[in-house]
Coordinates of C-alpha atoms and ligand atoms in Angstrom, one line a residue:
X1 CA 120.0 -11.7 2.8
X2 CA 121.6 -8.8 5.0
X3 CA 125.5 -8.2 4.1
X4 CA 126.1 -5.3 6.1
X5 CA 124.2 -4.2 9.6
X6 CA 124.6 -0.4 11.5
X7 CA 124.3 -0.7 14.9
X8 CA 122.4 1.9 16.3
X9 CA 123.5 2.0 20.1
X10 CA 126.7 2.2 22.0
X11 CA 128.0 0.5 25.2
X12 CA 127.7 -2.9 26.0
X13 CA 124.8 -3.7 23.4
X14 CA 126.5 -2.6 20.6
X15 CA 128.9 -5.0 21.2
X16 CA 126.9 -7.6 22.2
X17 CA 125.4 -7.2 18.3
X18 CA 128.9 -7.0 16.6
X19 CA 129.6 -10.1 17.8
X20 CA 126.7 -11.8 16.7
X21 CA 127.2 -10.4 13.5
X22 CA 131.1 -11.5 13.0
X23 CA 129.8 -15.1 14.2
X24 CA 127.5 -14.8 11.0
X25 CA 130.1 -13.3 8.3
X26 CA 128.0 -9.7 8.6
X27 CA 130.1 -6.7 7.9
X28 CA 129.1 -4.3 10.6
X29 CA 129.0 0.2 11.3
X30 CA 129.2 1.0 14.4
X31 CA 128.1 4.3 15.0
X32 CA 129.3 6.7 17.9
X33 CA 129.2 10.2 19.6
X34 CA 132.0 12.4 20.2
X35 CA 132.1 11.1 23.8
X36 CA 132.3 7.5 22.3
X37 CA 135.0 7.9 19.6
X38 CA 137.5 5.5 22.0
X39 CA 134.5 3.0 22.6
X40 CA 135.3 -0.2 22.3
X41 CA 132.0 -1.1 19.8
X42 CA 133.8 1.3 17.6
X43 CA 136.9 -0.1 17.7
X44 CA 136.3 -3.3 16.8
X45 CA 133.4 -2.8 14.0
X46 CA 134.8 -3.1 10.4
X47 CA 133.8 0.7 9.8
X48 CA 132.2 3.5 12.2
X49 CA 130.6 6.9 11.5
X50 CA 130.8 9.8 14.2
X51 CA 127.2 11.3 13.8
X52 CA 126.6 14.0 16.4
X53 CA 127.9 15.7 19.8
X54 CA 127.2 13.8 23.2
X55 CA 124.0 14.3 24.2
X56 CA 121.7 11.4 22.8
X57 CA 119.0 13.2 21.0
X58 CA 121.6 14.5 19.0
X59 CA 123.5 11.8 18.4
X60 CA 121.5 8.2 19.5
X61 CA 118.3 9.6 18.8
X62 CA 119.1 11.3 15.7
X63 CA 117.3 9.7 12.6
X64 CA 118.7 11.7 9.9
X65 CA 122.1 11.1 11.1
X66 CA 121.6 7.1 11.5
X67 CA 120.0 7.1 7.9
X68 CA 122.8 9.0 6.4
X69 CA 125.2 6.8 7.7
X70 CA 123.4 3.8 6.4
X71 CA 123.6 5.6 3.3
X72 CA 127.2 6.4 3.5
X73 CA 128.3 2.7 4.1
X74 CA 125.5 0.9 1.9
X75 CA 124.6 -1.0 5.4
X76 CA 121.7 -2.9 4.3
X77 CA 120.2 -3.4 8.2
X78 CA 119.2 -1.3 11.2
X79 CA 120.3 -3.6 14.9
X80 CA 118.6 -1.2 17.0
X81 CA 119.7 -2.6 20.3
X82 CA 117.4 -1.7 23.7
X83 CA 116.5 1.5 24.4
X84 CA 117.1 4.5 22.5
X85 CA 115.5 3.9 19.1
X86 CA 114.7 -0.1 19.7
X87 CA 110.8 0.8 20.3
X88 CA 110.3 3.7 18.3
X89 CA 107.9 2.6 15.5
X90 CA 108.6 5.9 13.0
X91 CA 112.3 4.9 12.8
X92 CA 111.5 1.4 11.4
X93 CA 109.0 3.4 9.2
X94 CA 111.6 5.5 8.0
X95 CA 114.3 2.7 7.5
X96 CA 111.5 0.8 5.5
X97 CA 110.8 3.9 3.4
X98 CA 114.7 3.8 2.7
X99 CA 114.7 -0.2 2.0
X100 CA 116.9 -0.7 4.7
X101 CA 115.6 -3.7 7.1
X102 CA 114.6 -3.1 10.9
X103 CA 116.0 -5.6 12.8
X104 CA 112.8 -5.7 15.0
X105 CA 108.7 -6.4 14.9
X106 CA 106.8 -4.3 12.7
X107 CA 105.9 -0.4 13.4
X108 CA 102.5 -1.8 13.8
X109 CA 103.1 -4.0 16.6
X110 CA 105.7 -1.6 18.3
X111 CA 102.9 0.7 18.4
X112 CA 100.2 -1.7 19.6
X113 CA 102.1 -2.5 22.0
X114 CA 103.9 1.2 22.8
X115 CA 100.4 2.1 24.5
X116 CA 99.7 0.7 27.7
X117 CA 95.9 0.2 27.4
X118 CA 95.8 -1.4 23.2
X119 CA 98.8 -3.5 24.7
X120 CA 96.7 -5.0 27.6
X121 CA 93.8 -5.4 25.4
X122 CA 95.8 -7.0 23.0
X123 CA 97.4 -9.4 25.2
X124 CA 93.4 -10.1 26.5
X125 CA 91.7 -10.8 23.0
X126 CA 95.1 -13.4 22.4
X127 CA 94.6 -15.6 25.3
X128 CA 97.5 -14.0 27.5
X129 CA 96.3 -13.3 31.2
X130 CA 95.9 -9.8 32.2
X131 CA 95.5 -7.8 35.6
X132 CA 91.8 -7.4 36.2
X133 CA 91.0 -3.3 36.2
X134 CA 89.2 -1.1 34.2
X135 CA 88.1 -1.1 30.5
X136 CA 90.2 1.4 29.0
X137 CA 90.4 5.2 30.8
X138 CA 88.8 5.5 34.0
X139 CA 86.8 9.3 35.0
X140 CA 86.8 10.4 38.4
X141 CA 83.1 10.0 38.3
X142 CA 83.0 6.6 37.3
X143 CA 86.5 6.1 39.7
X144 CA 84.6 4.7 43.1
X145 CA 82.2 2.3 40.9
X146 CA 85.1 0.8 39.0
X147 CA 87.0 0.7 42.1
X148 CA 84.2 -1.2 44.2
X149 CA 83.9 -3.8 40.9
X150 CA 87.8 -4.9 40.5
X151 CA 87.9 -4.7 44.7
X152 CA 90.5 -2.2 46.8
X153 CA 93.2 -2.0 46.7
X154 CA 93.7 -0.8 43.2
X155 CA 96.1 0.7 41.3
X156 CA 95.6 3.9 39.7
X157 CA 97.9 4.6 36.3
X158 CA 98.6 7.0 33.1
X159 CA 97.3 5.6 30.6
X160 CA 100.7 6.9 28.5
X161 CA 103.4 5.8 31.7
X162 CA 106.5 4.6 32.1
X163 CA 108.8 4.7 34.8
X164 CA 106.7 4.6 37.6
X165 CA 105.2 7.6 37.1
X166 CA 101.2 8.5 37.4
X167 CA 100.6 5.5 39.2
X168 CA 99.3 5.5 42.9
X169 CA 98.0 3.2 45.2
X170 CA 94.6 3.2 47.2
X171 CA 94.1 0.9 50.1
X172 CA 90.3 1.8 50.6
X173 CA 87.7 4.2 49.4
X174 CA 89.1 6.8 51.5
X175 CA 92.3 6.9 50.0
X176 CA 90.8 7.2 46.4
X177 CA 89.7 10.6 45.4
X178 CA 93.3 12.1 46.7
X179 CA 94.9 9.1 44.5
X180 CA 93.0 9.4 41.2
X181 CA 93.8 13.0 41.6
X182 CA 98.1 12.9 42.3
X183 CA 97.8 10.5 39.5
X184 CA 96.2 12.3 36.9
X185 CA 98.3 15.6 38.1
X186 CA 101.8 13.6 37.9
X187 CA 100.8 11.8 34.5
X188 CA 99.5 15.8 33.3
X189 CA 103.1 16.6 34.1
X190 CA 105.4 13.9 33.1
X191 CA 103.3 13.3 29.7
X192 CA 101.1 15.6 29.0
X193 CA 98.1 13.4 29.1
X194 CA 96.0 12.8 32.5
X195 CA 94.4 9.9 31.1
X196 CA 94.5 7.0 34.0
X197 CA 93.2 3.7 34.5
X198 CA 92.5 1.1 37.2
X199 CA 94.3 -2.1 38.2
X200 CA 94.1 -4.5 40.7
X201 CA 97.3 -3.6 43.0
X202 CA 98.9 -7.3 43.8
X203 CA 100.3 -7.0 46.9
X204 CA 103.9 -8.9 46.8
X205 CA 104.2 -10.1 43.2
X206 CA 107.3 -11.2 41.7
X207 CA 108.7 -10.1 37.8
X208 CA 108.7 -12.8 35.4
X209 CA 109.0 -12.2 32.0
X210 CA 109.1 -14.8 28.8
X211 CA 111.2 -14.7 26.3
X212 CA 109.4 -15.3 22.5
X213 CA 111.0 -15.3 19.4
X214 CA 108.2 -14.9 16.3
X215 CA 109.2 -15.7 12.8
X216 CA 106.7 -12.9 10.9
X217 CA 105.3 -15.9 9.2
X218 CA 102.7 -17.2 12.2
X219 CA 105.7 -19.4 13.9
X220 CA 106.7 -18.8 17.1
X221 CA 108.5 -20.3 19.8
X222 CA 109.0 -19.3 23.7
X223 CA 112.3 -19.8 25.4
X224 CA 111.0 -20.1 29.1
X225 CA 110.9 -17.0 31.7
X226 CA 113.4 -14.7 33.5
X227 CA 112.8 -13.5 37.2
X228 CA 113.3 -10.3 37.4
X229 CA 112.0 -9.6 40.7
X230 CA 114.9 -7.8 42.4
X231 CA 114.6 -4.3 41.6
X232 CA 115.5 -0.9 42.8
X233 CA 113.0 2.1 41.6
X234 CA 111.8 -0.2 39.0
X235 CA 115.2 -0.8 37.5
X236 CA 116.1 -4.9 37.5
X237 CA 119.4 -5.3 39.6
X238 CA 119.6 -9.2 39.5
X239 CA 117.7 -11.6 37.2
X240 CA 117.9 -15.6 37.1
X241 CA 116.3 -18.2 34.4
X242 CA 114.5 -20.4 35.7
X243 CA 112.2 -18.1 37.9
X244 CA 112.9 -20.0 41.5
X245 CA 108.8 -19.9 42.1
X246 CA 107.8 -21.9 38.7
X247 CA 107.8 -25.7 38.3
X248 CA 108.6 -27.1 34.8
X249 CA 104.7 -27.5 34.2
X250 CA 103.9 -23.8 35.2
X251 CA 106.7 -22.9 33.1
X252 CA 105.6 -24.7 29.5
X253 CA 102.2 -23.5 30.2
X254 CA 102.9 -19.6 30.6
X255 CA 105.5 -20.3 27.6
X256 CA 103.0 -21.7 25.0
X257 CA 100.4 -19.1 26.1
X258 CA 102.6 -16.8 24.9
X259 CA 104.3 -18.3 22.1
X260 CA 100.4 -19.3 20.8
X261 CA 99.7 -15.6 21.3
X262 CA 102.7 -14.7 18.8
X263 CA 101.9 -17.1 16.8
X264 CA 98.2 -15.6 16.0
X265 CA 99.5 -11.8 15.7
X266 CA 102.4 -13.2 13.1
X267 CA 105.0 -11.7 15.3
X268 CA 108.1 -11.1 13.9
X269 CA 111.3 -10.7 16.0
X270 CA 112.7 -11.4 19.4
X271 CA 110.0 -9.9 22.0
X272 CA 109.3 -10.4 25.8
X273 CA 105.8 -10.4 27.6
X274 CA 106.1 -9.0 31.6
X275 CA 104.1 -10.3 34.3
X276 CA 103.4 -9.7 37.9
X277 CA 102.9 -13.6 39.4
X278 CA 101.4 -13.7 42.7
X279 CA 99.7 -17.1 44.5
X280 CA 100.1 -18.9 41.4
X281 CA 98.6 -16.7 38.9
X282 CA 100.0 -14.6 36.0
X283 CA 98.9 -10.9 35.5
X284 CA 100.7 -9.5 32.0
X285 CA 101.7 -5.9 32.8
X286 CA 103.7 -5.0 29.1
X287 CA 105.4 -6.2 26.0
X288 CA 108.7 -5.2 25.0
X289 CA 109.0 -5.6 21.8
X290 CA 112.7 -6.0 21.6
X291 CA 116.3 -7.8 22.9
X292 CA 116.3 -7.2 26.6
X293 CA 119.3 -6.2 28.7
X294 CA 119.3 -9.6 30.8
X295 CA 118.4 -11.6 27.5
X296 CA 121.8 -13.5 28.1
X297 CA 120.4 -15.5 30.7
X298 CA 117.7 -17.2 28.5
X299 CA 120.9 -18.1 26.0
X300 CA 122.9 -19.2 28.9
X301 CA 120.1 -22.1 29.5
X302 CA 119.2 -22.9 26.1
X303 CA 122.6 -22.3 24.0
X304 CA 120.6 -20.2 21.9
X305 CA 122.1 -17.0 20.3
X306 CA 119.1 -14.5 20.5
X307 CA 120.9 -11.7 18.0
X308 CA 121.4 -14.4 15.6
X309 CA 117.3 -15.5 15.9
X310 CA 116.7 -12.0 15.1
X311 CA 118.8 -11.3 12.2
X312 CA 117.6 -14.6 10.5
X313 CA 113.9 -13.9 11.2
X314 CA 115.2 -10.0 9.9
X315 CA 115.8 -11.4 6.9
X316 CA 113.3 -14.1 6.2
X317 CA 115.3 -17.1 6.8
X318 CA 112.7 -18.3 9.7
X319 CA 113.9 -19.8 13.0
X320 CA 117.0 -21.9 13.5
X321 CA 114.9 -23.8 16.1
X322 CA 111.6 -25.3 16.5
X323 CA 109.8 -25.5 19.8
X324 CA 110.3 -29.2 20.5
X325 CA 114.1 -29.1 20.1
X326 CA 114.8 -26.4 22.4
X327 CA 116.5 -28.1 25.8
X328 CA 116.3 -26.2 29.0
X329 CA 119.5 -26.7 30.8
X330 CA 120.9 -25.3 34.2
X331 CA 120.2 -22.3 35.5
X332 CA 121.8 -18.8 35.2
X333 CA 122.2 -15.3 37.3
X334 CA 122.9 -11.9 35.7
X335 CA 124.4 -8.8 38.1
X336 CA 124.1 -5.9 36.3
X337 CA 127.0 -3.5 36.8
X338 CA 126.7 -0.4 37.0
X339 CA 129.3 3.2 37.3
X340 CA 127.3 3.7 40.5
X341 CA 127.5 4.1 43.9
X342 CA 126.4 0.6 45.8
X343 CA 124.8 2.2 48.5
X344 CA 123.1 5.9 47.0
X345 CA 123.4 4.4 43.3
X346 CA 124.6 7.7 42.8
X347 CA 126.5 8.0 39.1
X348 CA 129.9 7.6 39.3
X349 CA 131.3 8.3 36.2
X350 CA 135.3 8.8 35.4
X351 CA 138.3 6.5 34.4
X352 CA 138.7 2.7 35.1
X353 CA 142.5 2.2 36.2
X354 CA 142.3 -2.0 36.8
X355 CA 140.3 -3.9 34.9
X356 CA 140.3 -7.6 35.4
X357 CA 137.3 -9.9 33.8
X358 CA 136.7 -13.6 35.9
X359 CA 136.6 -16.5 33.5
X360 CA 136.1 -20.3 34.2
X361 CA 133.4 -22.3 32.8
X362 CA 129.9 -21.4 32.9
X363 CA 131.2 -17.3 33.4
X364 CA 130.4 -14.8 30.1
X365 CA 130.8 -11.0 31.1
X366 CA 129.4 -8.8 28.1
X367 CA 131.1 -5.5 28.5
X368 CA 132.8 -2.7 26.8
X369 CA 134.9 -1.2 29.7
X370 CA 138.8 -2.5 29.9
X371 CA 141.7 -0.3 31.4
X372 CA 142.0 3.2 30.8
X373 CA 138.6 3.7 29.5
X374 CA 137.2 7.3 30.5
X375 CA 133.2 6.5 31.2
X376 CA 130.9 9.4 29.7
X377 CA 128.4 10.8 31.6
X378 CA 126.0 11.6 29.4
X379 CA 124.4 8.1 29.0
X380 CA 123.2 5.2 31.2
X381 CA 125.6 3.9 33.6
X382 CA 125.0 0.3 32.9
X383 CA 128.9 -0.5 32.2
X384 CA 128.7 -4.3 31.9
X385 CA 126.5 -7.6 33.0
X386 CA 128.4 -10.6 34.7
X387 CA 126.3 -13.9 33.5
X388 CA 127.1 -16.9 35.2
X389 CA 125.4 -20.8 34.6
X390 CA 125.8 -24.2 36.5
X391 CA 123.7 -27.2 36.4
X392 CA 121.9 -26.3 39.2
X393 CA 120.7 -22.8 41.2
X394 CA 123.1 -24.2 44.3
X395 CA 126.4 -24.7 41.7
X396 CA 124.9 -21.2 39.9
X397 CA 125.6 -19.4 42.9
X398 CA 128.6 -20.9 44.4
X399 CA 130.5 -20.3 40.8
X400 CA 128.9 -16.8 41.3
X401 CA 130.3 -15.9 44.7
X402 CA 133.7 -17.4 43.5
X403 CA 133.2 -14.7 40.2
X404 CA 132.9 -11.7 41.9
X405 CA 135.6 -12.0 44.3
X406 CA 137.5 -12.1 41.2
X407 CA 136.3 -9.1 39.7
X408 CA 138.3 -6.1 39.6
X409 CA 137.1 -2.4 38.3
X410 CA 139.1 0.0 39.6
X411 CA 138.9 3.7 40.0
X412 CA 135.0 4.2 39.7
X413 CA 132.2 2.7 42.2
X414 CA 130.7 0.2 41.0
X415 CA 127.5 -1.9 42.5
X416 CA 129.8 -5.3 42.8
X417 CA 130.0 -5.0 46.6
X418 CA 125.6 -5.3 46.4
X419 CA 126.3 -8.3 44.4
X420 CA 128.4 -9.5 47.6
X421 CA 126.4 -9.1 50.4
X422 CA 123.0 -10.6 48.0
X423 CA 125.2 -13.6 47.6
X424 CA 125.5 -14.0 51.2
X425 CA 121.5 -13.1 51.9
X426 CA 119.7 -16.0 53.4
X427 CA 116.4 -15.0 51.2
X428 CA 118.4 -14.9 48.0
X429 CA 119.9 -18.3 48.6
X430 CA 116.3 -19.6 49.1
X431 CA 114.7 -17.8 46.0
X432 CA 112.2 -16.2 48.3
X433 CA 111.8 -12.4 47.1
X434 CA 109.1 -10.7 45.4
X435 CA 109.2 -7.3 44.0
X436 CA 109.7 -5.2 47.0
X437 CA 112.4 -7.5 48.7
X438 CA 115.4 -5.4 47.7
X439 CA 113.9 -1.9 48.5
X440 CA 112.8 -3.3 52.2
X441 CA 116.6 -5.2 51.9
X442 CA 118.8 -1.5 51.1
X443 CA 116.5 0.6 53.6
X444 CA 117.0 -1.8 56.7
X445 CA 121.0 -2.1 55.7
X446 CA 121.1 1.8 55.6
X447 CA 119.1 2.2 58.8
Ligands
ADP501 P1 105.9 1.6 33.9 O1 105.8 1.5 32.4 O2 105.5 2.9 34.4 O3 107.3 1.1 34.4 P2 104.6 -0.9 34.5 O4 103.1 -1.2 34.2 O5 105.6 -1.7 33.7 O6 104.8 0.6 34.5 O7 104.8 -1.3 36.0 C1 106.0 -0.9 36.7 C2 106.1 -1.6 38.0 O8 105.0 -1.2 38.9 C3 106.0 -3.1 37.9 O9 107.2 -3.7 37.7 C4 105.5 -3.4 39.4 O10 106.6 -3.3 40.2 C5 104.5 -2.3 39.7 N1 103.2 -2.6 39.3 C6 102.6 -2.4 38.0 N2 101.3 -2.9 38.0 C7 101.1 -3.3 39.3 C8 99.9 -3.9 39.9 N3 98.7 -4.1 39.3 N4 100.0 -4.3 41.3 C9 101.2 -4.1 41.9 N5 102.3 -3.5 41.4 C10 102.2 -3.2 40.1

């Protein structure tokens, strides 16, 4: 049993967990940087430890200082959150060492699936659909022959990526050499490692990701996919469950591929697999192997609580569901909102003057802002998600437009007015974008 769980993340996560946690009769720590000591994660958790100065790595990232405070307030569980220390397999190493439960998969399968070329062969030897492309790392002598075999144009990528980075296109032979080359000089630079390998490049895909839930035990469960296809430099703007392309057939077939997958591996914890789906086919791209930002969407269509999955499969209590009695109802939108300019997305840090949340049924915004709260800038500027469900994509995004022109954050930018002119998009309201849509979209409404 867990009695008291440190959550180690800020922002709108860290409250996102707290809740979960009050819902099951958890004490909870919340934990906090000097720029965070007025946060709202830390006012409402039952205790709080202030464990370093702003910047993250000494404060977010900081092991010692997480430990200690687990220490200090006998929290028996780690809620990592997303980012900061949610993938990093040596912190759940060193919270085992300390008999303190992760809240998360094992350091072994964060690692597996941490590295972009174990987690693709992985995904292969369990039954889950991968991009074709090269066996491992690819040499520039060997580049043209494994080109000509997976057919141009390919996709050229460090082999320890992320972000976009050390990857490059190459439309035909001729573009090649010079692409294997940027690649393996950008990937030397950002990483340290020019290792790259091939892909197939797919030439309008769209994101869909699943959502699995593993019990550690060889159970698992899936709980249908998330379009994440509208993007701007790789980050997700807008996500819906269901994906708009996918029929209920395609959708319990990608599902149980996955969830069989989790099943072999005796996953344990909440996870999501990434595709690229182009003409009818899924290409897996990664694994996170953690709670995602726009998880709320999957709960929104299934009414199930994904922290609480987690902290029971945590402790060993199994899932609260089996596959069969999970109903997929309606459909749901998340806008992300962040302290940002809508048109540059430049950072726009400061102090919120008006704050005013819409409500209504089928509306959930999961947020720490409210009025008078001084935003840092020293950390993402993700400052809240509106989710919004109906019965149907058309009631979905009527209720939606209705939401945001009741949305007031005052005193910062914010990218609501993005979420206004999507609303009225003719291609939105169709479903029909793939992953460059919203690029192409913000460069012709600039020009
Ligand atoms: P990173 O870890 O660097 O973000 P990913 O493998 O997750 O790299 O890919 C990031 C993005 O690059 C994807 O969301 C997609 O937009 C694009 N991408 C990745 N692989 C391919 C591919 N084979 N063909 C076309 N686009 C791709």
């Amino acid at each position: 049993m867990i009695s008291k769980v440190l959550i180690a993340n800020r922002g709108e996560i860290a409250l996102r967990v707290l809740r979960a946690c009050k819902e099951l009769g958890i004490a909870t720590v919340a934990v906090h940087s000097t720029a965070d000591a007025d946060a709202m994660h830390v006012r409402l958790a039952d205790e709080s430890v202030c464990i370093g100065p702003p910047p993250s790595r000494e404060s977010y990232l900081n092991i010692h200082q997480i430990v200690a405070a687990c220490e200090i307030t006998g929290a028996d569980a780690v809620h990592p959150g997303y980012g900061f220390l949610s993938e990093n397999a040596k912190f759940a190493e060193i919270l085992d060492a300390h008999g303190i439960t992760f809240i998360g998969p094992t350091a072994e399968h964060i690692r597996l699936m941490g590295d972009k070329i174990t987690a693709k062969q992985t995904a292969q030897e369990l039954g889950i659909p991968v991009v074709p492309g090269s066996d491992g790392e690819v040499k520039p002598e060997n580049a043209l022959e494994v080109a000509r075999k997976i057919g141009f144009p390919v996709l050229i990528k460090a082999t320890a990526g992320g972000g976009g980075r050390g990857m490059k296109v190459a439309r035909t032979e001729a573009d090649l050499d010079e692409a294997i080359n940027t690649a393996r000089s950008e990937a030397a630079a950002a990483f340290g490692n020019d290792a790259v390998y091939m892909e197939k490049y797919l030439g309008h895909p769209r994101h869909i990701e699943v959502q699995i839930v593993g019990d550690g035990m060889g159970n698992a469960i899936h709980l249908g996919e998330r379009d994440c296809s509208l993007q701007r430099r790789h980050q997700k703007v807008w996500e819906e469950a269901n994906s708009p392309a996918l029929n209920v057939e395609q959708r319990m077939k990608i599902g149980q591929i996955c969830a069989d997958a989790m099943k072999k591996m005796k996953y344990r914890g909440a996870g999501t697999i990434e595709f690229l789906y182009e003409d009818g086919e899924f290409y897996f791209i990664e694994m996170n192997t953690r709670l995602q930002v726009e998880h709320p969407i999957t709960e929104a269509i299934t009414g199930i609580d994904l922290v609480h999955e987690q902290i029971r499969v945590a402790s060993g209590a199994g899932l609260s569901v089996t596959q069969e009695e999970i109903e997929f109802s309606g459909h749901a939108i998340e806008c992300r909102i962040n302290a940002e300019d809508p048109r540059t997305f430049v950072p726009s840090p400061g102090t919120i003057t008006h704050f005013h949340a819409p409500g209504g049924l089928g509306v959930r915004v999961d947020s720490g802002a409210y009025q008078g709260y001084r935003i840092p800038p020293y950390y993402d500027s993700l400052i809240g998600k509106l989710i919004v469900h109906g019965r149907t994509r058309v009631e979905c995004m009527m209720r939606l437009r209705r939401v945001l022109d009741e949305f007031v954050i005052d005193g910062i930018k914010t990218t609501l007015p993005l979420f206004q002119d999507l609303i009225s998009n003719q291609d939105i309201a169709n479903g029909d974008y793939d992953i460059h849509w919203l690029e192409n979209y913000l460069a012709k409404s600039k020009g």
